[in-house]
CSV table of C-alpha atoms in Angstrom, one decimal:
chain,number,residue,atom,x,y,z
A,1,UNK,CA,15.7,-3.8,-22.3
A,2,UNK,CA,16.8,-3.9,-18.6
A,3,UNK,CA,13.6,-3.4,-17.0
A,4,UNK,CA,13.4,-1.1,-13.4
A,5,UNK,CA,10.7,-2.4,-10.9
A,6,UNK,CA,9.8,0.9,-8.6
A,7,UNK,CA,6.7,-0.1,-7.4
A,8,UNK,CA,7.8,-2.4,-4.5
A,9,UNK,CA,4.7,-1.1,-2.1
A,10,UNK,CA,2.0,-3.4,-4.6
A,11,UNK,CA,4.9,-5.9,-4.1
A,12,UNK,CA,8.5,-7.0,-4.3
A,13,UNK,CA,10.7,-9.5,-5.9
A,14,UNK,CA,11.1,-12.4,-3.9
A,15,UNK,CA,14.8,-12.8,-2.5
A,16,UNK,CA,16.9,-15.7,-3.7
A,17,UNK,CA,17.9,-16.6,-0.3
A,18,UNK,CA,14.0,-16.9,0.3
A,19,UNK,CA,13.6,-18.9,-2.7
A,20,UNK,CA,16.0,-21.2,-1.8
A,21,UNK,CA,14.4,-22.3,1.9
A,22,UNK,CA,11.2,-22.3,0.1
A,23,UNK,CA,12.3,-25.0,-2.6
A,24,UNK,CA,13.5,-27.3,-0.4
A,25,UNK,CA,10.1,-27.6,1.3
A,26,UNK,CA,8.3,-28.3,-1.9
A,27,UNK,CA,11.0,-30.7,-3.1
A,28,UNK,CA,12.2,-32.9,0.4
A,29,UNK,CA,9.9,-31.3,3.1
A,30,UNK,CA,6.5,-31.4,1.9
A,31,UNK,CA,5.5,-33.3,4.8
A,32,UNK,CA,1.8,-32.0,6.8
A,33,UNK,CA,3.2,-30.1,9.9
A,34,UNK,CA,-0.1,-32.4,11.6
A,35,UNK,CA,1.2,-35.2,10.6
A,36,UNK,CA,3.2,-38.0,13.3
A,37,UNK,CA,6.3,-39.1,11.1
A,38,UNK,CA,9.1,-37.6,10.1
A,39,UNK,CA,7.9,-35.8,7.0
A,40,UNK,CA,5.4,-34.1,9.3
A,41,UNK,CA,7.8,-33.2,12.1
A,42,UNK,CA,10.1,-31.4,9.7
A,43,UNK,CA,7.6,-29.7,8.2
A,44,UNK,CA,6.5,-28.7,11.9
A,45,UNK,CA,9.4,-27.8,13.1
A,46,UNK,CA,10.0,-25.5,9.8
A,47,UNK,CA,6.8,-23.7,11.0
A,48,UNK,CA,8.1,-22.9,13.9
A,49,UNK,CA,11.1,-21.6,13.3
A,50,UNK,CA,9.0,-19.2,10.9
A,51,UNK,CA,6.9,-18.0,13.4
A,52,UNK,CA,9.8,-17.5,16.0
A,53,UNK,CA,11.7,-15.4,13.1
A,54,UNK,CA,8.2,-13.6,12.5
A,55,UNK,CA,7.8,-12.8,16.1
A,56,UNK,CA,11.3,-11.9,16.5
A,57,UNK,CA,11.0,-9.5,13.8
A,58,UNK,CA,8.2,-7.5,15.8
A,59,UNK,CA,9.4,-7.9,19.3
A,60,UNK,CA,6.4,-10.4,20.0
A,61,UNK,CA,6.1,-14.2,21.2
A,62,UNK,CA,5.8,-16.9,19.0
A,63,UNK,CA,2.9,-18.1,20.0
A,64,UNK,CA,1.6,-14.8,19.6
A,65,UNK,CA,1.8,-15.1,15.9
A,66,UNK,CA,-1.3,-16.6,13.7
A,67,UNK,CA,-0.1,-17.0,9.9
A,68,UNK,CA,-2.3,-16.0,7.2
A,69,UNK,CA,-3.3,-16.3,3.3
A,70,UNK,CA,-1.8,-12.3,3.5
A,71,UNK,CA,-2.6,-8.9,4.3
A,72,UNK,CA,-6.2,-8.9,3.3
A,73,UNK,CA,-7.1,-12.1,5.7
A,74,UNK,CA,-5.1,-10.7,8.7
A,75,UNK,CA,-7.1,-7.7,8.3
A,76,UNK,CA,-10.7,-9.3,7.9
A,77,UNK,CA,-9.3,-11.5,10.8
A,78,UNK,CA,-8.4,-8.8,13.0
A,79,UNK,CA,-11.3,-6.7,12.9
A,80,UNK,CA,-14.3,-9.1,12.4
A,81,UNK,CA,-13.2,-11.9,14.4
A,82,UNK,CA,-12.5,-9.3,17.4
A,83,UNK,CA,-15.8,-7.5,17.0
A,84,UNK,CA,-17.5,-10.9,16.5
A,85,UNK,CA,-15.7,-12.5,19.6
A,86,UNK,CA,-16.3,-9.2,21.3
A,87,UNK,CA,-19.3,-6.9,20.3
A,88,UNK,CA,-21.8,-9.8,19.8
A,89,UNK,CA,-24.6,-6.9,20.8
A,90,UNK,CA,-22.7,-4.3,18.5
A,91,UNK,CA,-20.4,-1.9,19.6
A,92,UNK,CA,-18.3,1.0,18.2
A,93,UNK,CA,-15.3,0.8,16.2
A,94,UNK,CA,-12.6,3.4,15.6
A,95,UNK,CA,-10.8,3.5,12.5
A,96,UNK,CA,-9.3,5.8,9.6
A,97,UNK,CA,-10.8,7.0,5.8
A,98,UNK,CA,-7.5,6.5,4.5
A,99,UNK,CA,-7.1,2.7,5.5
A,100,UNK,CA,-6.6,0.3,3.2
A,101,UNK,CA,-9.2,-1.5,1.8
A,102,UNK,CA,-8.8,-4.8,3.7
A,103,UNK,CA,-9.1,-2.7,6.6
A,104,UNK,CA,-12.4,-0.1,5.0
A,105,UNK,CA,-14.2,-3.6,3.8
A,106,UNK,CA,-14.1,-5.2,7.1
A,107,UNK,CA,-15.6,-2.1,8.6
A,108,UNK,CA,-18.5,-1.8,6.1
A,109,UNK,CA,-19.4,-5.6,6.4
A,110,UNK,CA,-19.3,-4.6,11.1
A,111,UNK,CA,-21.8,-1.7,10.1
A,112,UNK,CA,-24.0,-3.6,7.9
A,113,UNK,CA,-24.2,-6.3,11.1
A,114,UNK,CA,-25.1,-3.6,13.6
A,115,UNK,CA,-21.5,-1.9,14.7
A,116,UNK,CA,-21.2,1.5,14.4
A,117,UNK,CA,-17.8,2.5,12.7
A,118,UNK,CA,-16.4,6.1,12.9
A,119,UNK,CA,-13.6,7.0,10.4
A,120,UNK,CA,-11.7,9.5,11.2
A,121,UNK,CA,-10.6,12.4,9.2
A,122,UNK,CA,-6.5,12.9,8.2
A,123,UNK,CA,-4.7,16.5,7.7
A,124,UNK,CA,-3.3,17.0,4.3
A,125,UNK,CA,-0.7,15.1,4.7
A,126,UNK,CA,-2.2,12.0,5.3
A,127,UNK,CA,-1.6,12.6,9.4
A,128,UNK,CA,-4.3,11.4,11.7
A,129,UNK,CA,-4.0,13.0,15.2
A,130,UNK,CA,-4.0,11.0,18.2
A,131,UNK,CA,-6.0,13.7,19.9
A,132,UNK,CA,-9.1,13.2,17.1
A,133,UNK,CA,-8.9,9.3,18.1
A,134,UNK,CA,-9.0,10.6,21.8
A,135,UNK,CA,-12.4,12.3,21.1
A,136,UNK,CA,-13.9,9.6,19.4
A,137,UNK,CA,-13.8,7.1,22.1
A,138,UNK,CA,-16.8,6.0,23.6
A,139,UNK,CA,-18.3,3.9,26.4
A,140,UNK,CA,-18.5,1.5,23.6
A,141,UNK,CA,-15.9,1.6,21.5
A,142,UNK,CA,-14.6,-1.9,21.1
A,143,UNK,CA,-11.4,-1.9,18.8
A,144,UNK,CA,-9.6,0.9,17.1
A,145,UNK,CA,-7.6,0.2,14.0
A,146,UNK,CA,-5.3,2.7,12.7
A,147,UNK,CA,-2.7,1.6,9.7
A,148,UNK,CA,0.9,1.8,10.8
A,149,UNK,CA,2.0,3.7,7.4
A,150,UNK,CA,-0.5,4.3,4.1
A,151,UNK,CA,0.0,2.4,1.5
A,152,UNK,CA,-0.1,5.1,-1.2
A,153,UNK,CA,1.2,8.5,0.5
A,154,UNK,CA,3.3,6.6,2.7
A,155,UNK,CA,2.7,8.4,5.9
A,156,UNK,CA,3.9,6.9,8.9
A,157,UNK,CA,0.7,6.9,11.7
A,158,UNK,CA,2.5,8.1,15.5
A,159,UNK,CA,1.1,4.5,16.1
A,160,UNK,CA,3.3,4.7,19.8
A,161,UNK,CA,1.1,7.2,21.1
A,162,UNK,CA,-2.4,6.1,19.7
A,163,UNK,CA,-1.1,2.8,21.5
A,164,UNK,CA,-0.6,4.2,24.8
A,165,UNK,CA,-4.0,6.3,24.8
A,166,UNK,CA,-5.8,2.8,23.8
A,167,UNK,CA,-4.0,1.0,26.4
A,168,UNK,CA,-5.5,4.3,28.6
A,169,UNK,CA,-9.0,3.6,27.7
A,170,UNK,CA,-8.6,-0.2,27.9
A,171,UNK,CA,-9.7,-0.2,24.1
A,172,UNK,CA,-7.8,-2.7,22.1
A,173,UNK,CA,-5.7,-1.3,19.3
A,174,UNK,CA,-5.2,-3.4,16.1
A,175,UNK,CA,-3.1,-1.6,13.5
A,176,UNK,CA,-2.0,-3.1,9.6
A,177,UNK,CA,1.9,-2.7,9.0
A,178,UNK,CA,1.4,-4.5,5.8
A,179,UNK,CA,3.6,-1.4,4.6
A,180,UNK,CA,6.1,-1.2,7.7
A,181,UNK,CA,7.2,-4.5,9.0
A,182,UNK,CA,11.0,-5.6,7.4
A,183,UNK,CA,10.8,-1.7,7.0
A,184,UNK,CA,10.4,0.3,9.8
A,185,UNK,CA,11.4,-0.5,13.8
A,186,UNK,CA,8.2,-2.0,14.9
A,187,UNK,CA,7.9,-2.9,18.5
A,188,UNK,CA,4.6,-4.5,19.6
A,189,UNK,CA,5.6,-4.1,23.5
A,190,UNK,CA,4.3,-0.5,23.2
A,191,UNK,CA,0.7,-1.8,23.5
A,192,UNK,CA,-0.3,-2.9,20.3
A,193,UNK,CA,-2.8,-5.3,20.7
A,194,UNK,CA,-3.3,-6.9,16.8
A,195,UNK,CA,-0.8,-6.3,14.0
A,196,UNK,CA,-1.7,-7.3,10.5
A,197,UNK,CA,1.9,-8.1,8.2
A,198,UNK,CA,1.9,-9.5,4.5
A,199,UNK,CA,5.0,-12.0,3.0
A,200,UNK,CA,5.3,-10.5,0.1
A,201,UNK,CA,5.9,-6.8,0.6
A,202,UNK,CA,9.4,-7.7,2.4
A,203,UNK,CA,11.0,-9.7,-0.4
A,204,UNK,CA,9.0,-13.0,1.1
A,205,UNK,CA,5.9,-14.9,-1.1
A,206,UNK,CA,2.6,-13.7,-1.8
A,207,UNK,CA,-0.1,-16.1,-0.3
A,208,UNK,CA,1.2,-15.9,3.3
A,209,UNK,CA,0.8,-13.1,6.0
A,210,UNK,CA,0.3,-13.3,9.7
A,211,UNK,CA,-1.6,-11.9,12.4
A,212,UNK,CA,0.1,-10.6,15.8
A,213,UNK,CA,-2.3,-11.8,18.8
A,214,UNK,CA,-1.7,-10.5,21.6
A,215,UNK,CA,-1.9,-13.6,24.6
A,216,UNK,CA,-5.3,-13.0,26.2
A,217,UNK,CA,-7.4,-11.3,23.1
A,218,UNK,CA,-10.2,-13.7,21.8
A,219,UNK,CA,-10.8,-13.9,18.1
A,220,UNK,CA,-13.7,-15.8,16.8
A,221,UNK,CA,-12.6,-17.8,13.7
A,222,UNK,CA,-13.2,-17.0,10.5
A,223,UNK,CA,-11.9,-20.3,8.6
A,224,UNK,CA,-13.5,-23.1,10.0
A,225,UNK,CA,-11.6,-26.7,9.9
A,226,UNK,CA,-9.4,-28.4,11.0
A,227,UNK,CA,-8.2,-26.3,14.1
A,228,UNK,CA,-4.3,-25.6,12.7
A,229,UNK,CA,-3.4,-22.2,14.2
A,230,UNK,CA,-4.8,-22.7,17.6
A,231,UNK,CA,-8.1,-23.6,16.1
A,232,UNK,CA,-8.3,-18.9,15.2
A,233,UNK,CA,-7.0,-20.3,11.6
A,234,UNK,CA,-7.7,-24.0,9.8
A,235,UNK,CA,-6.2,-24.9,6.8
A,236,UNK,CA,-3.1,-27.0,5.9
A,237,UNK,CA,0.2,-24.7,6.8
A,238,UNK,CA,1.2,-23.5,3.8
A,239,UNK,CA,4.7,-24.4,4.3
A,240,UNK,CA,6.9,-23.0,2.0
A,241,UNK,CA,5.6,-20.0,1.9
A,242,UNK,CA,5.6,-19.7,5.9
A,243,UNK,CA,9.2,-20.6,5.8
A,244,UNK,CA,9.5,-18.0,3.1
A,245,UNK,CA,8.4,-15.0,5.1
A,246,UNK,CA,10.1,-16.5,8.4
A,247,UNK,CA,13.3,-16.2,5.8
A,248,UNK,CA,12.6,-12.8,5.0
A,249,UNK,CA,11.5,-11.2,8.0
A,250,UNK,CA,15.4,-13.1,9.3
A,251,UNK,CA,16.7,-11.0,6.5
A,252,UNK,CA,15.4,-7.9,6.9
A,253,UNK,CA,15.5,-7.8,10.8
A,254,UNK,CA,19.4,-8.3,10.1
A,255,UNK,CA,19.8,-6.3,7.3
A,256,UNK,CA,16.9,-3.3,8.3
A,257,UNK,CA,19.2,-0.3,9.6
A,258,UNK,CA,21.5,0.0,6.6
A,259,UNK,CA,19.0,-0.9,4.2
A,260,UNK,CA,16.8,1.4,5.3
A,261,UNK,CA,19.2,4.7,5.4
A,262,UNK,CA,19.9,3.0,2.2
A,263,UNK,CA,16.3,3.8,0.8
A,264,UNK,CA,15.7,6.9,2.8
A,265,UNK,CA,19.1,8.8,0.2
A,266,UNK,CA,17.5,6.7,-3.1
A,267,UNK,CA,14.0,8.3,-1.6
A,268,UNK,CA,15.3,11.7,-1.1
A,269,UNK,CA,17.3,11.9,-4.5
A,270,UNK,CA,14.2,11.0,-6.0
A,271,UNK,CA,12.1,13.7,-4.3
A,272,UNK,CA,14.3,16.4,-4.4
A,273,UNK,CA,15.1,15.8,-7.9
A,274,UNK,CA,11.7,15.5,-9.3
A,275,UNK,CA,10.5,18.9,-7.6
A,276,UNK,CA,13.7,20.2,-9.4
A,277,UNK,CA,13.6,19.5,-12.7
A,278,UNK,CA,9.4,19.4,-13.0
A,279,UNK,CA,7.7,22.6,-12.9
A,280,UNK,CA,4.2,22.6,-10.8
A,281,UNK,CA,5.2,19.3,-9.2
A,282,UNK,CA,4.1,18.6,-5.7
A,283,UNK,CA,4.7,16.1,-3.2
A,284,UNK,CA,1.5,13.8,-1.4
A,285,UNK,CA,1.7,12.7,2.2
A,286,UNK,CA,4.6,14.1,5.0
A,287,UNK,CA,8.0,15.4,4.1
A,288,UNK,CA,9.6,13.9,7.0
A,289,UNK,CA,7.0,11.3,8.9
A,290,UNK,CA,6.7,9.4,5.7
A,291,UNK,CA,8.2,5.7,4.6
A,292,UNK,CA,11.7,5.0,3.6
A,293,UNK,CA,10.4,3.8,0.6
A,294,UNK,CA,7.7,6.0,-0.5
A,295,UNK,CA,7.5,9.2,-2.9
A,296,UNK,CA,4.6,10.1,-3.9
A,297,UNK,CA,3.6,13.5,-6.5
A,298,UNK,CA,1.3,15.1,-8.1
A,299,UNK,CA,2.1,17.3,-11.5
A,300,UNK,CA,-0.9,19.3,-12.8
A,301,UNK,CA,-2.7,19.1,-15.7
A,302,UNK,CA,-1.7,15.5,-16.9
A,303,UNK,CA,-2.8,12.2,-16.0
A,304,UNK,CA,-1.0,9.4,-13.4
A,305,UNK,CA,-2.4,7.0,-15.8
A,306,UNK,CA,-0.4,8.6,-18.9
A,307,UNK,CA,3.2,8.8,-16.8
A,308,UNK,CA,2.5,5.2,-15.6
A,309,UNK,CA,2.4,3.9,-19.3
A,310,UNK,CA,4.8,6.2,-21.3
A,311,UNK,CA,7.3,5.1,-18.4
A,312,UNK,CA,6.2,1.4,-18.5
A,313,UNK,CA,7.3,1.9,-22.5
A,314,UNK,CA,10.7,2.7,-21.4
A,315,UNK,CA,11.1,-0.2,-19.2
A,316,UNK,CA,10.0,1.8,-15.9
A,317,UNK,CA,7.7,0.1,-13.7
A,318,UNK,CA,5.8,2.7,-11.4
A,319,UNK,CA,1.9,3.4,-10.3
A,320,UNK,CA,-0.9,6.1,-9.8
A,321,UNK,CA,-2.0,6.3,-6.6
A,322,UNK,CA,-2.6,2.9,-5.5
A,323,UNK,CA,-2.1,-0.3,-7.5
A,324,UNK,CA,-5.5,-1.8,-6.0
A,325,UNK,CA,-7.3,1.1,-7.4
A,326,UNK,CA,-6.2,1.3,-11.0
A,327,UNK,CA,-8.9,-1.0,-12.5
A,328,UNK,CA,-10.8,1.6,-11.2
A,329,UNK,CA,-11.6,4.9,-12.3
A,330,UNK,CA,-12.9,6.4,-8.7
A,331,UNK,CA,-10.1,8.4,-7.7
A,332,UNK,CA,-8.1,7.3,-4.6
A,333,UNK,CA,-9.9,7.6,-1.2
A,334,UNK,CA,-6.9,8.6,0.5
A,335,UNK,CA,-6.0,11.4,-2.1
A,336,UNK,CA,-9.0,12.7,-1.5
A,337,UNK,CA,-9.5,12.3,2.1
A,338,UNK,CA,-6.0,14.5,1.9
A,339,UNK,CA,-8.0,17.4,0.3
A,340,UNK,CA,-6.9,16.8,-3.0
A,341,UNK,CA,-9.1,17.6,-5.8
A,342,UNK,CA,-10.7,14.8,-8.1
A,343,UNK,CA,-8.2,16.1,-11.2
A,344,UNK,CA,-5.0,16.4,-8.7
A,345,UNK,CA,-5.5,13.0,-7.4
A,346,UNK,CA,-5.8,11.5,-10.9
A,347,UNK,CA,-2.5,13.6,-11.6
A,348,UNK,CA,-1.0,11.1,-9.1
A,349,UNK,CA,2.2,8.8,-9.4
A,350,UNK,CA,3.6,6.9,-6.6
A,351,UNK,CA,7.3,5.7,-6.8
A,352,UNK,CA,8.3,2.6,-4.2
A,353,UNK,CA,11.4,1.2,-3.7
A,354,UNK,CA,12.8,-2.4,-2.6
A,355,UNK,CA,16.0,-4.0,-1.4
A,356,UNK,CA,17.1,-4.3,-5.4
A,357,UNK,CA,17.2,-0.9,-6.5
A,358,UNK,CA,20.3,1.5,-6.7
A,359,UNK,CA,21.1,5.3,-7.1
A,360,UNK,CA,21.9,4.7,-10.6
A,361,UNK,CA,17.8,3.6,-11.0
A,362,UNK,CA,17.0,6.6,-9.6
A,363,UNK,CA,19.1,8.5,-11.8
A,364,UNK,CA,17.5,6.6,-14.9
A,365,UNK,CA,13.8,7.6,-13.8
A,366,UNK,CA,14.7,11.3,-12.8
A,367,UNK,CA,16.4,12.1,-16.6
A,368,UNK,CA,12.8,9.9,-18.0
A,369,UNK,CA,10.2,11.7,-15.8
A,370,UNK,CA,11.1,15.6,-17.2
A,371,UNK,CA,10.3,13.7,-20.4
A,372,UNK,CA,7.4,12.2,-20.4
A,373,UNK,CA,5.7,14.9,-18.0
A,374,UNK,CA,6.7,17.3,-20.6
A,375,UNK,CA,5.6,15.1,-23.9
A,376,UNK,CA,2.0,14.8,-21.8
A,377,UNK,CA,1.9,18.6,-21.2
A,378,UNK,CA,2.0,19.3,-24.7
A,379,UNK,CA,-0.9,16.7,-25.3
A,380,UNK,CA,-2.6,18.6,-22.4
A,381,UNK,CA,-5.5,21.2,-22.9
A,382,UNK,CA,-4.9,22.6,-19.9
A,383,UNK,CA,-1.9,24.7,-18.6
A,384,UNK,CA,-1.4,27.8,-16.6
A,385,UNK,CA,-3.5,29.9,-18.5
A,386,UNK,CA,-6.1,27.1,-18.9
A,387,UNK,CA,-6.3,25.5,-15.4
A,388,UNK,CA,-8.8,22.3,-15.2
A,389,UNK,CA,-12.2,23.3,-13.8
A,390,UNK,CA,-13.1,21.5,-10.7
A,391,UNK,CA,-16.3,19.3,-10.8
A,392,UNK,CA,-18.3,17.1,-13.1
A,393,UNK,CA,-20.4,14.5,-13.4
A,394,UNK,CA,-19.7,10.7,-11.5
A,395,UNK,CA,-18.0,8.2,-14.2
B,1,UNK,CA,-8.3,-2.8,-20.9
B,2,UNK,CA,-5.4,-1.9,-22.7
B,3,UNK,CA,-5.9,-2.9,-26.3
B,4,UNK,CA,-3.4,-2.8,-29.1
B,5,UNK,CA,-5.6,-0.4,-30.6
B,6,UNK,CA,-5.8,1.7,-27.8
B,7,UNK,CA,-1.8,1.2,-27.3
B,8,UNK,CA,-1.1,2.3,-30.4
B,9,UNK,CA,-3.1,5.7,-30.2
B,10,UNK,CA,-1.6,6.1,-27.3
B,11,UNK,CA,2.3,5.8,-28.3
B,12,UNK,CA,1.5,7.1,-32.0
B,13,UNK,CA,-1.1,10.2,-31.6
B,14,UNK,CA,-2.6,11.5,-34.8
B,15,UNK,CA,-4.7,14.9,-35.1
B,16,UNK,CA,-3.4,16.3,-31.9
B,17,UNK,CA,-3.2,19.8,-31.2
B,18,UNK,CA,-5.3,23.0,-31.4
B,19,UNK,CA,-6.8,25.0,-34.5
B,20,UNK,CA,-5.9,28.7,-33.5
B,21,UNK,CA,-8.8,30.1,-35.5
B,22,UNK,CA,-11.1,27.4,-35.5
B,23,UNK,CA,-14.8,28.1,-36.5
B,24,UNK,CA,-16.0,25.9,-33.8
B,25,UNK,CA,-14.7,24.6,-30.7
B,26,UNK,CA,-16.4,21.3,-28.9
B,27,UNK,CA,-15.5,20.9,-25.1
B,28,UNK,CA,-15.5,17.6,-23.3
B,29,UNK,CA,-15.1,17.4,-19.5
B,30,UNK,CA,-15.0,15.6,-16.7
B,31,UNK,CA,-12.0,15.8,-14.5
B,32,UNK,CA,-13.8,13.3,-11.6
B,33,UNK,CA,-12.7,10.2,-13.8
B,34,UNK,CA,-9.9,12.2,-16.2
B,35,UNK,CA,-11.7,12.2,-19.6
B,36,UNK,CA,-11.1,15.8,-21.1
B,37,UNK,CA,-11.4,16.8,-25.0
B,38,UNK,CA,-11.1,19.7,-27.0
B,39,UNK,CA,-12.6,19.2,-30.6
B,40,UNK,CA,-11.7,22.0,-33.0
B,41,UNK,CA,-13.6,22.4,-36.7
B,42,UNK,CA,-12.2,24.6,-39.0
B,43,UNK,CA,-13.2,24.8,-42.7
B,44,UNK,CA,-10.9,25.5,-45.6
């Protein structure tokens, strides 16, 4: 069965031309980018050229550019090694409720230390307005972090101006484009202080990320050793996979504005087509301010959790509301934070798409999606006469 | 967390559906983490 991966926001296939600059880096230049002969200055040199392409990719410097295990550790190192290298009394930080959870985590761990954390509310489209951040700043507000785009609505954050108030205030702003960067135009020129960015969700690894620094912010370290990363980040350079994502952010800076119109008709075929053909289906996050990639619905009375497996036995690869969450049975924070009932969030799918899928994908999915949303309605015991009762008890 | 058991219920449901004049009606419900059941009884 030819399989179809849409589900490229938990992560995409690596590209072959990635692969490629990656293998030879295991195979001839494995040297230690610290070490003084050859083998180390290739290796070195490799590094480099990654974090120029990184920086490139984001309008930054490359010395600007820290690389990481991923997402998750450029978000921990972001927010606690500012507020740690910052706020040693405490302080106040500014962030979102419908942050990802390297980003929520962090925060929790800052409050439990003595900072005091205010997340701010969204609209119902996942929209967080630059005049609520406005309001929340204090004397003491040390860092605000505000995601570029979320992760499961796909709403895109108007990052720009939340940038320029911060830089107003003389409050850092540190924002994760985990979802955004090789997707989006992302320019950290406009203020942004810290951006978090993840390999793998551009058709790079997994295992390497980075963190944009901007010259003159302090971080204290998180990852004690050996002092590789201007002593913010020890560990032996993971090499390949550095010169993997420096591969695929050269890719996708070249290849960004026609792939991403590219995405943007797949995206609206499949949007348009679903609210079609499926009666009392809805869309989550922004119509318009929303990610190339991203669609994201909710169809009453069935289950996410059904769809995701009736279309995994057809070869369809898609998720409920965020892949991090599905071992879990809480429904999704940002769901919620949207206004969503329990029951509408848990009616959830999200649908992402990569570099490697085509219209005719799309037009596989739409004709399997009537199907299976229909087969699950007549499993249902709820329907328009019927409608599910909100409340009950906690798991 | 997906068994074969549990697969195979799933892909292959038996006893599903409603008993229109059932004698007794069971209801099961809790839409926070998506478990909902309807257990109809009906005696011949």
């Amino acid at each position: 069965m030819n399989r179809i991966y849409l589900d490229n926001s938990a992560t995409t296939r690596t590209d072959d031309r990635v692969i490629d600059d990656m293998i030879l880096f295991m195979r001839e230049g494995y040297g230690n980018p610290s070490s003084l002969h050859s083998f180390g200055r290739e290796a070195n040199r490799a590094v480099q050229e990654a974090r120029q392409r990184v920086a490139g990719l984001i309008g930054a410097q490359p010395d600007e550019i820290i690389f990481t295990s991923g997402g998750t550790e450029s978000d921990n190192l972001a927010l606690k090694g500012y507020a740690l290298a910052n706020g040693r009394k405490g302080g106040h930080i500014i962030t979102s409720s419908i942050e990802h959870h390297a980003v929520l985590e962090p925060c929790r761990y800052l409050e439990k230390i003595g900072f005091e954390v205010t997340f701010l509310p969204v609209d119902e489209f996942g929209m967080i307005s630059t005049a609520s951040v406005e309001e929340a700043i204090r004397k003491d507000t040390v860092l605000i972090s505000i995601m570029h785009a979320n992760n499961e609505i796909g709403t895109v954050q108007p990052i720009d101006a939340i940038a320029k108030l911060a830089n107003e205030k003389g409050v850092p702003f540190h924002t994760d484009a985990v979802q955004t960067v090789g997707r989006i135009p992302l320019d950290v020129s406009n203020g942004i202080s810290m951006l978090s960015m993840s390999g793998h969700k551009f058709h790079g690894p997994k295992g390497v990320g980075a963190l944009f620094v901007r010259k003159g912010i302090r971080l204290e370290t998180q990852m004690h050793g050996g002092g590789q990363e201007k002593g913010v980040r020890s560990s032996t350079e993971n090499v390949p996979a550095i010169v993997g994502m420096g591969k695929a952010a050269e890719i996708a800076g070249e290849e960004f504005d026609a792939e991403s119109r590219r995405q943007v008709r797949i995206r609206d075929m499949i949007i348009d087509g679903v609210l079609e053909s499926v009666p009392r289906s809805f869309l989550n996050g922004h119509r318009s301010e929303r990610l190339p990639n991203n669609a994201h619905f909710r169809f009453d009375f069935i289950e996410g959790e059904g769809i995701v497996l009736h279309l995994d036995m057809r070869g369809i690869a898609v998720s409920t509301g965020s892949a991090c969450s599905t071992s879990s049975l809480e429904p999704s924070h940002v769901l919620l934070a949207t206004g969503l009932m329990p029951h509408q969030a848990h009616g959830s799918l999200r649908i992402s798409l990569g570099r490697f899928n085509t219209e005719e994908e799309a037009r596989i999915f739409l004709d399997n999606i009537s199907e299976v949303v229909s087969i699950l309605r007549e499993m249902s015991p709820y329907n328009e006469n019927n409608p599910i009762a909100p409340g009950g008890d906690q798991c | 967390m997906y068994c074969d058991k549990v697969m195979n219920h799933f892909a292959n449901p038996g006893n599903v559906g409603e008993i229109p004049d059932a004698d007794a009606i069971e209801i099961v419900e809790n839409p926070i983490c998506g478990n909902v059941m309807y257990i109809y009884q009906g005696q011949e």
